[in-house]
JSON list of C-alpha atoms in Angstrom, two decimals:
[
{"chain": "A", "resi": 156, "resn": "MET", "atom": "CA", "xyz": [77.80, -28.19, -14.75]},
{"chain": "A", "resi": 157, "resn": "SER", "atom": "CA", "xyz": [77.85, -25.98, -11.73]},
{"chain": "A", "resi": 158, "resn": "PHE", "atom": "CA", "xyz": [78.37, -28.34, -9.50]},
{"chain": "A", "resi": 159, "resn": "VAL", "atom": "CA", "xyz": [81.87, -28.96, -11.31]},
{"chain": "A", "resi": 160, "resn": "ARG", "atom": "CA", "xyz": [83.26, -25.80, -10.77]},
{"chain": "A", "resi": 161, "resn": "LYS", "atom": "CA", "xyz": [82.31, -25.54, -7.09]},
{"chain": "A", "resi": 162, "resn": "LEU", "atom": "CA", "xyz": [84.86, -28.55, -6.87]},
{"chain": "A", "resi": 163, "resn": "SER", "atom": "CA", "xyz": [87.65, -26.99, -9.08]},
{"chain": "A", "resi": 164, "resn": "GLY", "atom": "CA", "xyz": [87.41, -23.75, -9.57]},
{"chain": "A", "resi": 165, "resn": "ALA", "atom": "CA", "xyz": [86.70, -23.98, -13.40]},
{"chain": "A", "resi": 166, "resn": "SER", "atom": "CA", "xyz": [85.45, -25.78, -16.31]},
{"chain": "A", "resi": 167, "resn": "PRO", "atom": "CA", "xyz": [86.58, -28.64, -17.84]},
{"chain": "A", "resi": 168, "resn": "PHE", "atom": "CA", "xyz": [86.02, -27.32, -21.36]},
{"chain": "A", "resi": 169, "resn": "LEU", "atom": "CA", "xyz": [87.50, -23.98, -20.86]},
{"chain": "A", "resi": 170, "resn": "GLY", "atom": "CA", "xyz": [88.82, -22.78, -23.97]},
{"chain": "A", "resi": 171, "resn": "ASP", "atom": "CA", "xyz": [91.38, -19.74, -24.74]},
{"chain": "A", "resi": 172, "resn": "GLU", "atom": "CA", "xyz": [88.48, -18.26, -26.11]},
{"chain": "A", "resi": 173, "resn": "GLN", "atom": "CA", "xyz": [84.66, -18.08, -25.79]},
{"chain": "A", "resi": 174, "resn": "GLN", "atom": "CA", "xyz": [84.19, -19.49, -29.02]},
{"chain": "A", "resi": 175, "resn": "GLU", "atom": "CA", "xyz": [86.66, -22.70, -28.40]},
{"chain": "A", "resi": 176, "resn": "THR", "atom": "CA", "xyz": [84.97, -22.83, -24.76]},
{"chain": "A", "resi": 177, "resn": "TYR", "atom": "CA", "xyz": [81.12, -23.04, -26.73]},
{"chain": "A", "resi": 178, "resn": "GLU", "atom": "CA", "xyz": [83.26, -25.78, -29.16]},
{"chain": "A", "resi": 179, "resn": "ASN", "atom": "CA", "xyz": [84.19, -27.98, -26.25]},
{"chain": "A", "resi": 180, "resn": "ILE", "atom": "CA", "xyz": [80.55, -27.97, -24.81]},
{"chain": "A", "resi": 181, "resn": "THR", "atom": "CA", "xyz": [78.89, -29.21, -28.05]},
{"chain": "A", "resi": 182, "resn": "SER", "atom": "CA", "xyz": [81.16, -31.09, -28.63]},
{"chain": "A", "resi": 183, "resn": "VAL", "atom": "CA", "xyz": [81.49, -32.98, -25.30]},
{"chain": "A", "resi": 184, "resn": "SER", "atom": "CA", "xyz": [85.53, -32.47, -25.41]},
{"chain": "A", "resi": 185, "resn": "TYR", "atom": "CA", "xyz": [86.96, -31.57, -21.69]},
{"chain": "A", "resi": 186, "resn": "GLN", "atom": "CA", "xyz": [90.20, -32.16, -19.82]},
{"chain": "A", "resi": 187, "resn": "PHE", "atom": "CA", "xyz": [91.08, -32.30, -16.40]},
{"chain": "A", "resi": 188, "resn": "ASP", "atom": "CA", "xyz": [93.42, -29.36, -16.04]},
{"chain": "A", "resi": 189, "resn": "GLU", "atom": "CA", "xyz": [96.01, -30.23, -13.55]},
{"chain": "A", "resi": 190, "resn": "GLU", "atom": "CA", "xyz": [96.06, -26.29, -12.12]},
{"chain": "A", "resi": 191, "resn": "TYR", "atom": "CA", "xyz": [92.24, -26.75, -11.18]},
{"chain": "A", "resi": 192, "resn": "PHE", "atom": "CA", "xyz": [91.75, -30.28, -10.69]},
{"chain": "A", "resi": 193, "resn": "SER", "atom": "CA", "xyz": [94.34, -30.88, -8.81]},
{"chain": "A", "resi": 194, "resn": "SER", "atom": "CA", "xyz": [92.81, -31.53, -5.54]},
{"chain": "A", "resi": 195, "resn": "THR", "atom": "CA", "xyz": [89.34, -33.14, -6.81]},
{"chain": "A", "resi": 196, "resn": "SER", "atom": "CA", "xyz": [89.62, -36.82, -6.21]},
{"chain": "A", "resi": 197, "resn": "ASP", "atom": "CA", "xyz": [89.68, -39.42, -8.88]},
{"chain": "A", "resi": 198, "resn": "LEU", "atom": "CA", "xyz": [86.37, -40.59, -7.91]},
{"chain": "A", "resi": 199, "resn": "ALA", "atom": "CA", "xyz": [84.75, -37.16, -8.37]},
{"chain": "A", "resi": 200, "resn": "LYS", "atom": "CA", "xyz": [86.45, -36.84, -11.90]},
{"chain": "A", "resi": 201, "resn": "ASP", "atom": "CA", "xyz": [85.03, -40.47, -12.51]},
{"chain": "A", "resi": 202, "resn": "PHE", "atom": "CA", "xyz": [81.62, -39.46, -11.42]},
{"chain": "A", "resi": 203, "resn": "ILE", "atom": "CA", "xyz": [82.36, -36.33, -13.82]},
{"chain": "A", "resi": 204, "resn": "LYS", "atom": "CA", "xyz": [82.95, -38.42, -16.81]},
{"chain": "A", "resi": 205, "resn": "LYS", "atom": "CA", "xyz": [79.98, -40.35, -16.42]},
{"chain": "A", "resi": 206, "resn": "LEU", "atom": "CA", "xyz": [77.67, -37.17, -16.94]},
{"chain": "A", "resi": 207, "resn": "PHE", "atom": "CA", "xyz": [79.63, -35.86, -19.40]},
{"chain": "A", "resi": 208, "resn": "VAL", "atom": "CA", "xyz": [78.71, -38.34, -22.23]},
{"chain": "A", "resi": 209, "resn": "LYS", "atom": "CA", "xyz": [77.50, -36.35, -25.27]},
{"chain": "A", "resi": 210, "resn": "ASN", "atom": "CA", "xyz": [75.28, -40.11, -26.27]},
{"chain": "A", "resi": 211, "resn": "THR", "atom": "CA", "xyz": [71.74, -40.10, -23.94]},
{"chain": "A", "resi": 212, "resn": "ARG", "atom": "CA", "xyz": [71.79, -44.13, -24.11]},
{"chain": "A", "resi": 213, "resn": "LYS", "atom": "CA", "xyz": [75.62, -44.03, -22.83]},
{"chain": "A", "resi": 214, "resn": "ARG", "atom": "CA", "xyz": [75.31, -41.26, -20.44]},
{"chain": "A", "resi": 215, "resn": "GLY", "atom": "CA", "xyz": [74.71, -42.71, -16.67]},
{"chain": "A", "resi": 216, "resn": "THR", "atom": "CA", "xyz": [71.07, -42.71, -15.66]},
{"chain": "A", "resi": 217, "resn": "VAL", "atom": "CA", "xyz": [69.75, -41.19, -12.29]},
{"chain": "A", "resi": 218, "resn": "GLN", "atom": "CA", "xyz": [70.05, -44.45, -10.45]},
{"chain": "A", "resi": 219, "resn": "SER", "atom": "CA", "xyz": [73.38, -45.43, -11.95]},
{"chain": "A", "resi": 220, "resn": "CYS", "atom": "CA", "xyz": [74.56, -42.15, -10.51]},
{"chain": "A", "resi": 221, "resn": "LEU", "atom": "CA", "xyz": [73.21, -42.68, -7.39]},
{"chain": "A", "resi": 222, "resn": "GLN", "atom": "CA", "xyz": [74.75, -45.94, -6.72]},
{"chain": "A", "resi": 223, "resn": "HIS", "atom": "CA", "xyz": [78.70, -43.97, -8.15]},
{"chain": "A", "resi": 224, "resn": "PRO", "atom": "CA", "xyz": [80.57, -44.65, -5.25]},
{"chain": "A", "resi": 225, "resn": "TRP", "atom": "CA", "xyz": [82.22, -41.03, -5.34]},
{"chain": "A", "resi": 226, "resn": "ILE", "atom": "CA", "xyz": [77.79, -39.75, -4.51]},
{"chain": "A", "resi": 227, "resn": "LYS", "atom": "CA", "xyz": [77.28, -42.64, -1.77]},
{"chain": "A", "resi": 228, "resn": "GLN", "atom": "CA", "xyz": [80.42, -41.52, -0.37]},
{"chain": "A", "resi": 229, "resn": "SER", "atom": "CA", "xyz": [79.73, -37.50, -0.42]},
{"chain": "A", "resi": 230, "resn": "LEU", "atom": "CA", "xyz": [76.40, -38.51, 1.11]},
{"chain": "A", "resi": 231, "resn": "LYS", "atom": "CA", "xyz": [77.96, -40.59, 4.20]},
{"chain": "A", "resi": 232, "resn": "ILE", "atom": "CA", "xyz": [80.41, -37.59, 4.82]},
{"chain": "A", "resi": 233, "resn": "VAL", "atom": "CA", "xyz": [77.05, -35.07, 4.66]},
{"chain": "A", "resi": 234, "resn": "SER", "atom": "CA", "xyz": [75.18, -37.63, 6.91]},
{"chain": "A", "resi": 235, "resn": "LEU", "atom": "CA", "xyz": [77.76, -37.51, 9.51]},
{"chain": "A", "resi": 236, "resn": "CYS", "atom": "CA", "xyz": [78.22, -33.85, 9.21]},
{"chain": "A", "resi": 237, "resn": "ASN", "atom": "CA", "xyz": [74.54, -33.22, 10.01]},
{"chain": "A", "resi": 238, "resn": "ARG", "atom": "CA", "xyz": [74.47, -35.63, 13.39]},
{"chain": "A", "resi": 239, "resn": "LEU", "atom": "CA", "xyz": [77.97, -33.35, 14.81]},
{"chain": "A", "resi": 240, "resn": "SER", "atom": "CA", "xyz": [76.14, -30.45, 13.92]},
{"chain": "A", "resi": 241, "resn": "ARG", "atom": "CA", "xyz": [72.43, -31.17, 15.87]},
{"chain": "A", "resi": 242, "resn": "SER", "atom": "CA", "xyz": [74.90, -33.16, 18.36]},
{"chain": "A", "resi": 243, "resn": "ALA", "atom": "CA", "xyz": [76.77, -29.96, 19.06]},
{"chain": "A", "resi": 244, "resn": "GLN", "atom": "CA", "xyz": [73.76, -27.46, 18.83]},
{"chain": "A", "resi": 245, "resn": "LEU", "atom": "CA", "xyz": [71.97, -30.00, 21.33]},
{"chain": "A", "resi": 246, "resn": "ARG", "atom": "CA", "xyz": [74.74, -29.81, 23.74]},
{"chain": "A", "resi": 247, "resn": "LYS", "atom": "CA", "xyz": [74.87, -26.11, 23.43]},
{"chain": "A", "resi": 248, "resn": "SER", "atom": "CA", "xyz": [71.49, -25.80, 24.12]},
{"chain": "A", "resi": 249, "resn": "ARG", "atom": "CA", "xyz": [71.81, -27.34, 27.14]},
{"chain": "A", "resi": 250, "resn": "SER", "atom": "CA", "xyz": [74.65, -26.36, 28.33]},
{"chain": "A", "resi": 251, "resn": "LEU", "atom": "CA", "xyz": [73.09, -23.21, 28.20]},
{"chain": "A", "resi": 252, "resn": "ASP", "atom": "CA", "xyz": [70.06, -24.45, 29.84]},
{"chain": "A", "resi": 253, "resn": "LEU", "atom": "CA", "xyz": [72.69, -25.54, 32.81]},
{"chain": "A", "resi": 254, "resn": "LEU", "atom": "CA", "xyz": [73.53, -22.48, 32.93]},
{"chain": "A", "resi": 255, "resn": "SER", "atom": "CA", "xyz": [70.84, -20.24, 33.76]},
{"chain": "A", "resi": 256, "resn": "ASN", "atom": "CA", "xyz": [69.50, -23.06, 35.93]},
{"chain": "A", "resi": 257, "resn": "GLY", "atom": "CA", "xyz": [72.28, -22.99, 38.35]},
{"chain": "A", "resi": 258, "resn": "SER", "atom": "CA", "xyz": [72.72, -26.30, 37.60]},
{"chain": "A", "resi": 259, "resn": "LYS", "atom": "CA", "xyz": [76.49, -28.33, 37.77]},
{"chain": "A", "resi": 260, "resn": "ASN", "atom": "CA", "xyz": [75.47, -31.22, 35.21]},
{"chain": "A", "resi": 261, "resn": "THR", "atom": "CA", "xyz": [77.23, -32.20, 32.42]},
{"chain": "A", "resi": 262, "resn": "LEU", "atom": "CA", "xyz": [75.44, -34.64, 30.63]},
{"chain": "A", "resi": 263, "resn": "ASP", "atom": "CA", "xyz": [72.43, -36.89, 30.89]},
{"chain": "A", "resi": 264, "resn": "GLU", "atom": "CA", "xyz": [71.68, -40.10, 29.03]},
{"chain": "A", "resi": 265, "resn": "GLU", "atom": "CA", "xyz": [70.45, -38.23, 25.95]},
{"chain": "A", "resi": 266, "resn": "ASP", "atom": "CA", "xyz": [73.17, -36.14, 25.34]},
{"chain": "A", "resi": 267, "resn": "GLU", "atom": "CA", "xyz": [75.63, -39.29, 26.23]},
{"chain": "A", "resi": 268, "resn": "GLU", "atom": "CA", "xyz": [73.46, -41.59, 23.48]},
{"chain": "A", "resi": 269, "resn": "GLU", "atom": "CA", "xyz": [73.78, -38.61, 21.09]},
{"chain": "A", "resi": 270, "resn": "PHE", "atom": "CA", "xyz": [77.48, -39.01, 21.51]},
{"chain": "A", "resi": 271, "resn": "SER", "atom": "CA", "xyz": [78.03, -42.56, 21.31]},
{"chain": "A", "resi": 272, "resn": "CYS", "atom": "CA", "xyz": [76.08, -42.87, 18.33]},
{"chain": "A", "resi": 273, "resn": "VAL", "atom": "CA", "xyz": [78.42, -39.83, 16.74]},
{"chain": "A", "resi": 274, "resn": "GLU", "atom": "CA", "xyz": [81.88, -41.50, 17.80]},
{"chain": "A", "resi": 275, "resn": "GLU", "atom": "CA", "xyz": [80.81, -44.60, 16.10]},
{"chain": "A", "resi": 276, "resn": "ASP", "atom": "CA", "xyz": [79.92, -42.86, 12.80]},
{"chain": "A", "resi": 277, "resn": "THR", "atom": "CA", "xyz": [83.77, -41.46, 13.29]},
{"chain": "A", "resi": 278, "resn": "ASP", "atom": "CA", "xyz": [85.06, -44.78, 14.23]},
{"chain": "A", "resi": 279, "resn": "HIS", "atom": "CA", "xyz": [83.62, -46.27, 11.05]},
{"chain": "A", "resi": 280, "resn": "ASN", "atom": "CA", "xyz": [84.09, -44.07, 8.78]},
{"chain": "A", "resi": 281, "resn": "SER", "atom": "CA", "xyz": [87.95, -43.27, 9.67]},
{"chain": "A", "resi": 282, "resn": "ASP", "atom": "CA", "xyz": [88.12, -47.41, 8.95]},
{"chain": "A", "resi": 283, "resn": "ASN", "atom": "CA", "xyz": [87.42, -46.23, 5.12]}
]
């Protein structure tokens, strides 16, 4: 449930009073209020709907949740961000090394290989 608040800033079970909120939670009665969920993607909302099922036999399994398009898309984005971060850290570290050694070289073969990998991922993800 906390990840839903992080997506929107609000609970889809929110009632006018605390008692109504508790009743909404126990009856799994929720709505994606446009005020709070307007920037939440339809894929994310679909994922949430698959989790908010009272009957545990009808609720999404761990495997089905991990295969959900929103999770797969999110994992690709996280992976790309991690690669970009590692690449930036590597370039910064190498630049500092080069500056401290007085060298004017900018990229070596290893840097170029890492950068080309990031470019390929960026090009691939922009097609989606």
